[in-house]
Tab-separated table of C-alpha atoms in Angstrom:
chain	number	residue	atom	x	y	z
A	42	UNK	CA	-27.100	-1.203	-15.098
A	43	UNK	CA	-25.177	1.649	-16.789
A	44	UNK	CA	-25.565	5.348	-15.938
A	45	UNK	CA	-24.174	8.348	-17.802
A	46	UNK	CA	-22.856	11.372	-15.895
A	47	UNK	CA	-21.984	14.680	-17.539
A	48	UNK	CA	-19.569	16.864	-15.575
A	49	UNK	CA	-18.922	20.535	-16.131
A	50	UNK	CA	-15.461	22.038	-15.775
A	51	UNK	CA	-13.897	21.739	-12.298
A	52	UNK	CA	-16.543	19.314	-11.045
A	53	UNK	CA	-15.892	16.032	-9.301
A	54	UNK	CA	-17.901	12.818	-9.522
A	55	UNK	CA	-17.536	11.083	-6.153
A	56	UNK	CA	-18.092	7.326	-6.027
A	57	UNK	CA	-18.474	5.360	-2.797
A	58	UNK	CA	-18.230	1.641	-3.578
A	59	UNK	CA	-19.288	-0.648	-0.749
A	60	UNK	CA	-17.021	-3.394	0.484
A	61	UNK	CA	-17.064	-6.430	-1.831
A	62	UNK	CA	-18.959	-4.439	-4.490
A	63	UNK	CA	-17.505	-3.811	-7.963
A	64	UNK	CA	-18.229	-1.193	-10.612
A	65	UNK	CA	-16.779	-0.324	-14.025
A	66	UNK	CA	-16.023	3.217	-15.149
A	67	UNK	CA	-15.356	4.619	-18.627
A	68	UNK	CA	-14.392	8.094	-19.794
A	69	UNK	CA	-16.470	8.647	-22.938
A	70	UNK	CA	-15.595	12.251	-23.846
A	71	UNK	CA	-13.454	15.065	-22.467
A	72	UNK	CA	-10.653	14.707	-19.902
A	73	UNK	CA	-10.711	13.516	-16.301
A	74	UNK	CA	-8.354	12.294	-13.612
A	75	UNK	CA	-8.417	10.228	-10.430
A	76	UNK	CA	-5.967	11.338	-7.713
A	77	UNK	CA	-4.027	13.231	-10.375
A	78	UNK	CA	-3.752	10.267	-12.768
A	79	UNK	CA	-5.348	10.897	-16.168
A	80	UNK	CA	-8.043	8.500	-17.350
A	81	UNK	CA	-7.719	7.157	-20.879
A	82	UNK	CA	-10.723	7.684	-23.126
A	83	UNK	CA	-12.873	4.568	-23.657
A	84	UNK	CA	-10.674	2.478	-21.360
A	85	UNK	CA	-12.636	0.438	-18.820
A	86	UNK	CA	-11.557	0.805	-15.170
A	87	UNK	CA	-12.715	-1.617	-12.481
A	88	UNK	CA	-13.060	-0.472	-8.867
A	89	UNK	CA	-13.824	-2.594	-5.798
A	90	UNK	CA	-14.385	-1.627	-2.167
A	91	UNK	CA	-13.104	1.933	-2.332
A	92	UNK	CA	-13.948	5.618	-2.718
A	93	UNK	CA	-13.098	7.213	-6.061
A	94	UNK	CA	-13.120	10.947	-6.934
A	95	UNK	CA	-13.209	11.597	-10.694
A	96	UNK	CA	-12.232	15.227	-11.310
A	97	UNK	CA	-12.332	17.153	-14.576
A	98	UNK	CA	-10.699	20.484	-15.357
A	99	UNK	CA	-12.547	21.067	-18.619
A	100	UNK	CA	-15.669	18.849	-18.510
A	101	UNK	CA	-16.320	15.230	-19.481
A	102	UNK	CA	-18.842	12.416	-19.829
A	103	UNK	CA	-18.496	9.333	-17.614
A	104	UNK	CA	-20.388	6.022	-17.682
A	105	UNK	CA	-20.733	3.810	-14.605
A	106	UNK	CA	-21.741	0.156	-14.789
A	107	UNK	CA	-22.813	-1.295	-11.456
A	108	UNK	CA	-24.366	-0.025	-8.239
A	109	UNK	CA	-22.672	2.482	-5.938
A	110	UNK	CA	-23.365	5.703	-4.089
A	111	UNK	CA	-22.401	8.664	-6.270
A	112	UNK	CA	-22.867	12.418	-6.438
A	113	UNK	CA	-21.310	15.428	-8.149
A	114	UNK	CA	-19.421	17.996	-6.090
A	115	UNK	CA	-17.352	21.077	-6.820
A	116	UNK	CA	-13.624	20.274	-6.736
A	117	UNK	CA	-12.666	23.675	-5.369
A	118	UNK	CA	-9.662	22.363	-3.425
A	119	UNK	CA	-8.009	20.970	-6.566
A	120	UNK	CA	-6.827	24.466	-7.500
A	121	UNK	CA	-4.966	24.704	-4.193
A	122	UNK	CA	-3.539	21.215	-4.648
A	123	UNK	CA	-2.338	22.208	-8.116
A	124	UNK	CA	-0.799	25.417	-6.758
A	125	UNK	CA	1.018	23.367	-4.116
A	126	UNK	CA	2.360	21.051	-6.809
A	127	UNK	CA	3.513	24.053	-8.859
A	128	UNK	CA	5.453	25.452	-5.890
A	129	UNK	CA	7.129	22.065	-5.337
A	130	UNK	CA	7.936	21.787	-9.033
A	131	UNK	CA	9.729	25.145	-8.916
A	132	UNK	CA	11.944	23.773	-6.136
A	133	UNK	CA	12.705	20.686	-8.230
A	134	UNK	CA	13.638	22.898	-11.165
A	135	UNK	CA	16.150	24.799	-9.024
A	136	UNK	CA	17.608	21.482	-7.803
A	137	UNK	CA	18.123	20.353	-11.392
A	138	UNK	CA	19.969	23.580	-12.137
A	139	UNK	CA	22.117	23.607	-8.994
A	140	UNK	CA	23.778	20.431	-7.681
A	141	UNK	CA	24.074	22.028	-4.223
A	142	UNK	CA	20.281	22.017	-3.866
A	143	UNK	CA	17.951	19.070	-3.303
A	144	UNK	CA	14.350	18.522	-4.281
A	145	UNK	CA	11.588	19.266	-1.743
A	146	UNK	CA	11.073	17.116	1.335
A	147	UNK	CA	7.334	17.246	1.951
A	148	UNK	CA	5.305	15.790	4.820
A	149	UNK	CA	1.507	15.520	4.828
A	150	UNK	CA	-0.312	15.474	8.160
A	151	UNK	CA	-3.655	16.159	9.760
A	152	UNK	CA	-6.352	14.448	11.829
A	153	UNK	CA	-7.714	10.996	10.925
A	154	UNK	CA	-9.847	10.820	7.754
A	155	UNK	CA	-8.702	14.177	6.395
A	156	UNK	CA	-7.448	12.981	2.990
A	157	UNK	CA	-3.705	12.480	3.557
A	158	UNK	CA	-3.513	9.412	1.317
A	159	UNK	CA	-5.488	11.148	-1.433
A	160	UNK	CA	-3.277	14.242	-1.431
A	161	UNK	CA	-0.153	12.053	-1.418
A	162	UNK	CA	-1.331	10.364	-4.604
A	163	UNK	CA	-2.263	13.644	-6.264
A	164	UNK	CA	1.133	15.253	-5.584
A	165	UNK	CA	2.995	12.104	-6.652
A	166	UNK	CA	1.021	11.705	-9.876
A	167	UNK	CA	1.459	15.376	-10.773
A	168	UNK	CA	5.208	15.007	-10.134
A	169	UNK	CA	5.356	11.944	-12.404
A	170	UNK	CA	3.534	13.825	-15.160
A	171	UNK	CA	6.354	16.394	-15.068
A	172	UNK	CA	9.030	13.712	-15.500
A	173	UNK	CA	10.100	13.396	-11.836
A	174	UNK	CA	10.786	10.268	-9.777
A	175	UNK	CA	10.030	11.183	-6.145
A	176	UNK	CA	10.396	8.819	-3.203
A	177	UNK	CA	7.143	8.054	-1.404
A	178	UNK	CA	7.433	7.325	2.312
A	179	UNK	CA	4.469	5.822	4.177
A	180	UNK	CA	4.903	5.845	7.950
A	181	UNK	CA	1.345	4.795	8.818
A	182	UNK	CA	1.389	1.187	10.131
A	183	UNK	CA	-2.396	1.173	10.462
A	184	UNK	CA	-3.305	1.477	6.774
A	185	UNK	CA	-0.061	1.463	4.846
A	186	UNK	CA	-0.477	2.298	1.157
A	187	UNK	CA	2.749	0.574	0.074
A	188	UNK	CA	3.064	-2.532	2.225
A	189	UNK	CA	0.894	-4.570	4.551
A	190	UNK	CA	-0.383	-3.089	7.831
A	191	UNK	CA	2.245	-3.139	10.552
A	192	UNK	CA	5.053	-1.871	8.308
A	193	UNK	CA	6.669	1.413	7.291
A	194	UNK	CA	7.969	1.731	3.752
A	195	UNK	CA	9.625	3.824	1.067
A	196	UNK	CA	9.600	3.297	-2.665
A	197	UNK	CA	10.556	5.279	-5.783
A	198	UNK	CA	7.581	6.414	-7.840
A	199	UNK	CA	8.581	6.411	-11.501
A	200	UNK	CA	5.287	5.688	-13.218
A	201	UNK	CA	1.681	6.863	-12.749
A	202	UNK	CA	-0.264	5.470	-9.798
A	203	UNK	CA	-3.183	4.117	-11.776
A	204	UNK	CA	-6.541	4.599	-10.052
A	205	UNK	CA	-7.576	0.930	-10.099
A	206	UNK	CA	-4.123	-0.507	-9.403
A	207	UNK	CA	-2.580	1.501	-6.586
A	208	UNK	CA	1.116	1.426	-5.761
A	209	UNK	CA	3.328	-1.208	-7.322
A	210	UNK	CA	4.668	-3.565	-4.652
A	211	UNK	CA	7.686	-4.553	-6.753
A	212	UNK	CA	10.397	-2.411	-5.191
A	213	UNK	CA	9.604	-1.055	-1.715
A	214	UNK	CA	12.103	-0.896	1.121
A	215	UNK	CA	10.068	-2.232	4.016
A	216	UNK	CA	10.626	-2.354	7.781
A	217	UNK	CA	8.488	-4.532	10.029
A	218	UNK	CA	7.001	-2.873	13.099
A	219	UNK	CA	4.579	-5.724	13.721
A	220	UNK	CA	1.715	-3.675	15.145
A	221	UNK	CA	-0.838	-1.272	13.689
A	222	UNK	CA	-0.423	1.195	16.582
A	223	UNK	CA	2.739	3.287	16.982
A	224	UNK	CA	1.917	3.712	20.664
A	225	UNK	CA	2.557	-0.007	21.284
A	226	UNK	CA	6.268	0.829	21.259
A	227	UNK	CA	7.072	4.419	20.321
A	228	UNK	CA	10.797	4.004	20.933
A	229	UNK	CA	11.033	1.060	18.551
A	230	UNK	CA	8.929	2.888	15.963
A	231	UNK	CA	11.343	5.830	16.137
A	232	UNK	CA	14.306	3.510	15.629
A	233	UNK	CA	12.739	2.163	12.435
A	234	UNK	CA	12.025	5.705	11.237
A	235	UNK	CA	15.700	6.563	11.734
A	236	UNK	CA	16.743	3.481	9.734
A	237	UNK	CA	14.362	4.408	6.940
A	238	UNK	CA	15.557	8.029	6.902
A	239	UNK	CA	19.182	6.875	6.719
A	240	UNK	CA	18.361	4.645	3.735
A	241	UNK	CA	16.648	7.574	1.999
A	242	UNK	CA	19.656	9.845	2.516
A	243	UNK	CA	21.927	7.183	1.024
A	244	UNK	CA	19.596	6.754	-1.956
A	245	UNK	CA	19.466	10.498	-2.603
A	246	UNK	CA	23.265	10.747	-2.570
A	247	UNK	CA	23.529	8.070	-5.273
A	248	UNK	CA	20.406	8.735	-7.353
A	249	UNK	CA	20.242	12.009	-9.254
A	250	UNK	CA	16.526	11.626	-10.026
A	251	UNK	CA	15.729	11.063	-6.354
A	252	UNK	CA	17.890	14.035	-5.350
A	253	UNK	CA	16.078	16.479	-7.604
A	254	UNK	CA	12.585	14.977	-7.203
A	255	UNK	CA	12.546	14.910	-3.397
A	256	UNK	CA	10.334	12.892	-1.076
A	257	UNK	CA	6.667	12.855	-0.065
A	258	UNK	CA	5.934	11.516	3.427
A	259	UNK	CA	2.531	10.272	4.574
A	260	UNK	CA	2.056	10.101	8.348
A	261	UNK	CA	-0.233	8.718	11.022
A	262	UNK	CA	-3.513	10.455	11.853
A	263	UNK	CA	-2.837	11.036	15.559
A	264	UNK	CA	-2.114	14.663	16.488
A	265	UNK	CA	-2.674	14.613	20.245
A	266	UNK	CA	0.205	15.095	22.733
A	267	UNK	CA	2.167	11.893	21.983
A	268	UNK	CA	1.243	12.115	18.302
A	269	UNK	CA	2.438	15.727	18.096
A	270	UNK	CA	5.767	14.866	19.705
A	271	UNK	CA	6.149	11.944	17.289
A	272	UNK	CA	5.291	14.199	14.360
A	273	UNK	CA	8.006	16.670	15.369
A	274	UNK	CA	10.462	13.777	15.679
A	275	UNK	CA	9.586	12.593	12.151
A	276	UNK	CA	9.989	16.095	10.715
A	277	UNK	CA	13.454	16.351	12.260
A	278	UNK	CA	14.522	12.800	11.373
A	279	UNK	CA	13.570	13.056	7.693
A	280	UNK	CA	14.774	16.639	7.304
A	281	UNK	CA	11.308	17.824	6.292
A	282	UNK	CA	11.240	21.330	4.822
A	283	UNK	CA	7.554	21.639	3.922
A	284	UNK	CA	4.689	20.405	6.093
A	285	UNK	CA	1.233	20.271	4.536
A	286	UNK	CA	-1.452	20.347	7.212
A	287	UNK	CA	-4.939	19.339	6.088
A	288	UNK	CA	-7.974	20.689	7.892
A	289	UNK	CA	-6.427	21.677	11.232
A	290	UNK	CA	-5.397	25.299	11.835
A	291	UNK	CA	-4.498	24.549	15.444
A	292	UNK	CA	-1.933	21.953	14.338
A	293	UNK	CA	-0.501	24.410	11.822
A	294	UNK	CA	0.010	26.899	14.643
A	295	UNK	CA	1.689	24.303	16.890
A	296	UNK	CA	4.183	23.462	14.126
A	297	UNK	CA	4.803	27.044	13.029
A	298	UNK	CA	8.051	27.565	14.990
A	299	UNK	CA	9.888	24.412	13.912
A	300	UNK	CA	13.336	24.922	12.373
A	301	UNK	CA	15.660	22.679	10.418
A	302	UNK	CA	19.088	21.934	11.842
A	303	UNK	CA	22.114	22.961	9.753
A	304	UNK	CA	23.042	20.324	7.203
A	305	UNK	CA	26.052	19.748	5.047
A	306	UNK	CA	25.327	19.189	1.380
A	307	UNK	CA	27.915	17.610	-0.845
A	308	UNK	CA	28.448	18.764	-4.375
A	309	UNK	CA	27.606	16.307	-7.115
A	310	UNK	CA	31.200	15.287	-7.840
A	311	UNK	CA	31.712	14.327	-4.179
A	312	UNK	CA	28.914	11.820	-3.951
A	313	UNK	CA	30.271	9.401	-6.531
A	314	UNK	CA	31.597	6.224	-4.955
A	315	UNK	CA	35.308	5.644	-5.415
A	316	UNK	CA	36.205	2.162	-6.596
A	317	UNK	CA	38.168	0.140	-4.136
A	318	UNK	CA	41.872	0.166	-4.912
A	319	UNK	CA	43.647	-3.197	-4.849
A	320	UNK	CA	46.826	-1.619	-3.587
A	321	UNK	CA	46.417	-0.660	0.093
A	322	UNK	CA	48.852	2.218	-0.181
A	323	UNK	CA	46.955	3.772	-3.091
A	324	UNK	CA	43.709	3.315	-1.214
A	325	UNK	CA	45.002	5.224	1.816
A	326	UNK	CA	46.250	8.064	-0.378
A	327	UNK	CA	42.891	8.202	-2.155
A	328	UNK	CA	41.040	8.458	1.153
A	329	UNK	CA	43.318	11.316	2.263
A	330	UNK	CA	42.676	13.186	-0.971
A	331	UNK	CA	38.940	12.623	-0.575
A	332	UNK	CA	38.950	14.095	2.924
A	333	UNK	CA	40.798	17.186	1.726
A	334	UNK	CA	38.365	17.522	-1.165
A	335	UNK	CA	35.370	17.350	1.153
A	336	UNK	CA	36.804	20.073	3.379
A	337	UNK	CA	37.172	22.369	0.394
A	338	UNK	CA	33.767	21.825	-1.196
A	339	UNK	CA	31.271	21.240	1.629
A	340	UNK	CA	29.170	24.202	2.615
A	341	UNK	CA	26.926	24.784	5.599
A	342	UNK	CA	23.240	25.466	5.125
A	343	UNK	CA	21.960	27.952	7.687
A	344	UNK	CA	19.021	26.933	9.869
A	345	UNK	CA	15.681	27.854	8.387
A	346	UNK	CA	12.081	27.534	9.460
A	347	UNK	CA	10.004	24.603	8.346
A	348	UNK	CA	7.383	26.009	6.002
A	349	UNK	CA	3.776	25.169	6.903
A	350	UNK	CA	1.206	24.889	4.118
A	351	UNK	CA	-2.405	24.948	5.330
A	352	UNK	CA	-4.967	23.215	3.092
A	353	UNK	CA	-8.645	22.494	3.607
A	354	UNK	CA	-10.076	19.008	3.584
A	355	UNK	CA	-11.659	18.027	0.281
A	356	UNK	CA	-15.450	17.805	0.299
A	357	UNK	CA	-15.193	14.231	-0.982
A	358	UNK	CA	-13.309	12.903	2.057
A	359	UNK	CA	-15.435	10.483	4.102
A	360	UNK	CA	-14.839	9.850	7.806
A	361	UNK	CA	-14.342	6.148	8.535
A	362	UNK	CA	-14.682	4.415	11.891
A	363	UNK	CA	-12.565	1.659	13.416
A	364	UNK	CA	-14.823	-1.077	12.028
A	365	UNK	CA	-14.227	0.218	8.503
A	366	UNK	CA	-10.500	0.537	9.156
A	367	UNK	CA	-10.414	-3.112	10.187
A	368	UNK	CA	-12.127	-4.052	6.931
A	369	UNK	CA	-9.644	-1.933	4.970
A	370	UNK	CA	-6.741	-3.721	6.656
A	371	UNK	CA	-8.250	-7.044	5.611
A	372	UNK	CA	-8.410	-5.744	2.037
A	373	UNK	CA	-4.750	-4.663	2.234
A	374	UNK	CA	-3.673	-8.143	3.358
A	375	UNK	CA	-5.722	-9.675	0.578
A	376	UNK	CA	-4.215	-7.262	-1.947
A	377	UNK	CA	-0.705	-8.377	-0.991
A	378	UNK	CA	-1.386	-12.082	-1.430
A	379	UNK	CA	-4.013	-12.057	-4.183
A	380	UNK	CA	-3.273	-8.865	-6.096
A	381	UNK	CA	-5.264	-5.641	-6.343
A	382	UNK	CA	-7.719	-7.133	-8.851
A	383	UNK	CA	-7.563	-10.615	-7.271
A	384	UNK	CA	-5.689	-11.886	-10.331
A	385	UNK	CA	-2.941	-13.659	-8.412
A	386	UNK	CA	-3.018	-17.138	-6.933
A	387	UNK	CA	-0.798	-17.445	-3.862
A	388	UNK	CA	0.993	-20.718	-3.258
A	389	UNK	CA	0.157	-22.936	-0.301
A	390	UNK	CA	3.380	-24.503	0.894
A	391	UNK	CA	4.512	-26.772	3.689
A	392	UNK	CA	7.968	-27.066	5.200
A	393	UNK	CA	9.711	-28.546	8.201
A	394	UNK	CA	10.342	-25.982	10.882
A	395	UNK	CA	13.776	-27.505	11.569
A	396	UNK	CA	16.326	-24.947	10.464
A	397	UNK	CA	13.882	-22.051	10.611
A	398	UNK	CA	14.500	-19.228	13.031
A	399	UNK	CA	11.135	-18.075	14.386
A	400	UNK	CA	11.069	-14.898	16.464
A	401	UNK	CA	8.368	-12.708	17.968
A	402	UNK	CA	8.480	-9.047	18.885
A	403	UNK	CA	7.450	-8.304	22.454
A	404	UNK	CA	5.479	-5.104	22.980
A	405	UNK	CA	6.006	-4.009	26.557
A	406	UNK	CA	3.585	-1.610	28.188
A	407	UNK	CA	5.709	1.405	29.008
A	408	UNK	CA	4.891	3.825	31.774
A	409	UNK	CA	3.969	7.287	30.492
A	410	UNK	CA	6.690	9.902	30.914
A	411	UNK	CA	4.517	11.804	33.384
A	412	UNK	CA	4.550	8.784	35.712
A	413	UNK	CA	8.359	8.719	35.872
A	414	UNK	CA	10.528	10.875	38.177
A	415	UNK	CA	11.495	14.218	36.661
A	416	UNK	CA	14.314	13.828	34.148
A	417	UNK	CA	14.163	10.022	34.192
A	418	UNK	CA	13.458	7.757	31.218
A	419	UNK	CA	12.132	4.233	31.110
A	420	UNK	CA	14.878	1.608	31.147
A	421	UNK	CA	12.790	-0.908	29.224
A	422	UNK	CA	14.548	-2.089	26.083
A	423	UNK	CA	12.534	-0.840	23.081
A	424	UNK	CA	14.021	-3.609	20.936
A	425	UNK	CA	12.692	-6.744	22.563
A	426	UNK	CA	12.440	-9.982	20.632
A	427	UNK	CA	12.566	-13.638	21.605
A	428	UNK	CA	12.937	-16.926	19.788
A	429	UNK	CA	9.725	-18.964	19.832
A	430	UNK	CA	8.727	-22.551	19.190
A	431	UNK	CA	5.991	-23.265	16.623
A	432	UNK	CA	2.518	-23.869	18.034
A	433	UNK	CA	-1.103	-23.447	17.016
A	434	UNK	CA	-0.950	-19.959	18.531
A	435	UNK	CA	0.754	-18.874	15.294
A	436	UNK	CA	-2.179	-19.910	13.110
A	437	UNK	CA	-3.317	-17.034	10.846
A	438	UNK	CA	-0.386	-14.828	11.893
A	439	UNK	CA	1.467	-12.729	9.329
A	440	UNK	CA	5.185	-13.498	9.338
A	441	UNK	CA	7.872	-11.188	7.960
A	442	UNK	CA	10.776	-12.779	6.083
A	443	UNK	CA	13.834	-10.887	7.281
A	444	UNK	CA	17.069	-10.144	5.417
A	445	UNK	CA	18.904	-10.233	8.762
A	446	UNK	CA	22.295	-11.940	8.562
A	447	UNK	CA	22.409	-12.857	12.231
A	448	UNK	CA	20.037	-13.532	15.110
A	449	UNK	CA	21.279	-10.630	17.208
A	450	UNK	CA	18.250	-8.653	18.306
A	451	UNK	CA	19.431	-5.390	16.738
A	452	UNK	CA	19.982	-7.158	13.423
A	453	UNK	CA	16.642	-8.974	13.631
A	454	UNK	CA	14.534	-5.893	14.184
A	455	UNK	CA	16.368	-3.202	12.236
A	456	UNK	CA	16.923	-5.097	8.974
A	457	UNK	CA	14.536	-4.625	6.070
A	458	UNK	CA	12.008	-7.249	5.023
A	459	UNK	CA	11.959	-9.462	1.912
A	460	UNK	CA	8.233	-10.212	2.061
A	461	UNK	CA	5.468	-11.864	4.064
A	462	UNK	CA	3.763	-15.208	4.577
A	463	UNK	CA	0.534	-16.140	6.312
A	464	UNK	CA	0.586	-19.165	8.606
A	465	UNK	CA	-2.401	-21.429	7.938
A	466	UNK	CA	-1.510	-24.459	10.053
A	467	UNK	CA	1.078	-25.649	12.550
A	468	UNK	CA	1.434	-29.447	12.755
A	469	UNK	CA	3.283	-29.998	16.007
A	470	UNK	CA	3.385	-33.796	15.664
A	471	UNK	CA	4.966	-33.740	12.204
A	472	UNK	CA	6.945	-30.593	12.991
A	473	UNK	CA	5.715	-28.856	9.865
A	474	UNK	CA	4.461	-25.363	9.028
A	475	UNK	CA	1.890	-24.717	6.318
A	476	UNK	CA	1.688	-21.196	4.932
A	477	UNK	CA	0.626	-19.182	1.914
A	478	UNK	CA	3.048	-17.007	-0.009
A	479	UNK	CA	2.714	-14.705	-3.043
A	480	UNK	CA	5.617	-16.644	-4.594
A	481	UNK	CA	6.007	-20.374	-5.221
A	482	UNK	CA	9.762	-20.105	-4.725
A	483	UNK	CA	11.595	-21.156	-1.578
A	484	UNK	CA	11.755	-18.610	1.207
A	485	UNK	CA	14.612	-16.120	0.624
A	486	UNK	CA	15.576	-16.364	4.299
A	487	UNK	CA	15.121	-18.800	7.153
A	488	UNK	CA	14.447	-16.003	9.649
A	489	UNK	CA	10.747	-15.245	10.179
A	490	UNK	CA	9.571	-12.537	12.552
A	491	UNK	CA	6.068	-12.222	14.000
A	492	UNK	CA	4.343	-9.348	15.734
A	493	UNK	CA	0.669	-8.829	16.526
A	494	UNK	CA	-0.610	-9.068	12.954
A	495	UNK	CA	-3.270	-11.646	12.163
A	496	UNK	CA	-5.545	-12.225	9.186
A	497	UNK	CA	-8.336	-14.713	9.851
A	498	UNK	CA	-10.446	-14.569	6.711
A	499	UNK	CA	-9.919	-14.335	2.989
């Protein structure tokens, strides 16, 4: 069944596609976009189990094949989103003209189901359309847009985020938290955020496009006491200059007095890596010269207030409950192993567990700070991991393949991840593990780390 919808300028066709339902969309005339990505005329787009806003600035005709809930709304907030993009683009322009300046560091926050993911995509797609290559950081382990649930990630965005494809999973830098709730171990979560922020700073020093394009950070939806403290920690850790708050004036007020700490910014000629000199004497002289050069050219940036940008929630945002979130997580696991359009066929493989290093993160229940004596902190080790023996308890668990070069606990839990497997069977008699993997190649590492992540159904 095919329906034709005619949209006037600045209207939005909002589609709500039920789980496991599929529709096809075509732009017949005019111009339209989905999350800031332009639709191509007459191209057929397939959507499954999602909510899709099709916005037009100048009017268009859309055909929909298949059954879904749909209605036309006024996209009044898109003007404000565009204005926000324009302000960020002006900052990028200044960074391109002055090597002492960096592109904008933007964080998007707000209560659950306020449209953080949608706005992230819009700002990223608009940036791409202007020739930028921003870094996208997703710190939400519950419904991560880049990796599987239970991870935090960063990846460069250098091509449009197509509406029916999502983010490419080819080049993310991923850290494994192992749980969908930050509160399961806030200290460990903060450690991973610091590792990710350090990696971003290193990338920006070496990548001119990343330096001028900046970063966009998507956060968790919790803004209560512990969530607010965590949010402030993230803003400080990632050096956030601009905080976009969606649909919560109270939160905007609570963040209004945040300031950035002074930072030293190197000039462009300083950030180039010097090649290692074979002669030790020459190397020492080169290092001395470099230190003198840094003293002459570094400049201090005075503290400044974090700028708060208040935006309203789009009328197309739908509140989802925990049952729906659980279904979305299942879809995200399936997307990783089977592809966004289910066009991939993961490999089922079996291997001896001899030689494998299997570890599991332990999530200790920590006493709230209010329950501790004044000025005291919990002495529980936030990085707690133990070696485990294979058993049927691992069936259907998601395992992270670690790039760790040793089995020291700090190395195990603060090293980025190569990818993931799903355990399907443990044969204790034959000492073999059966698992599915997106790749038919041998595992890139023998170290596999487990948390609390399970996926029971396809």
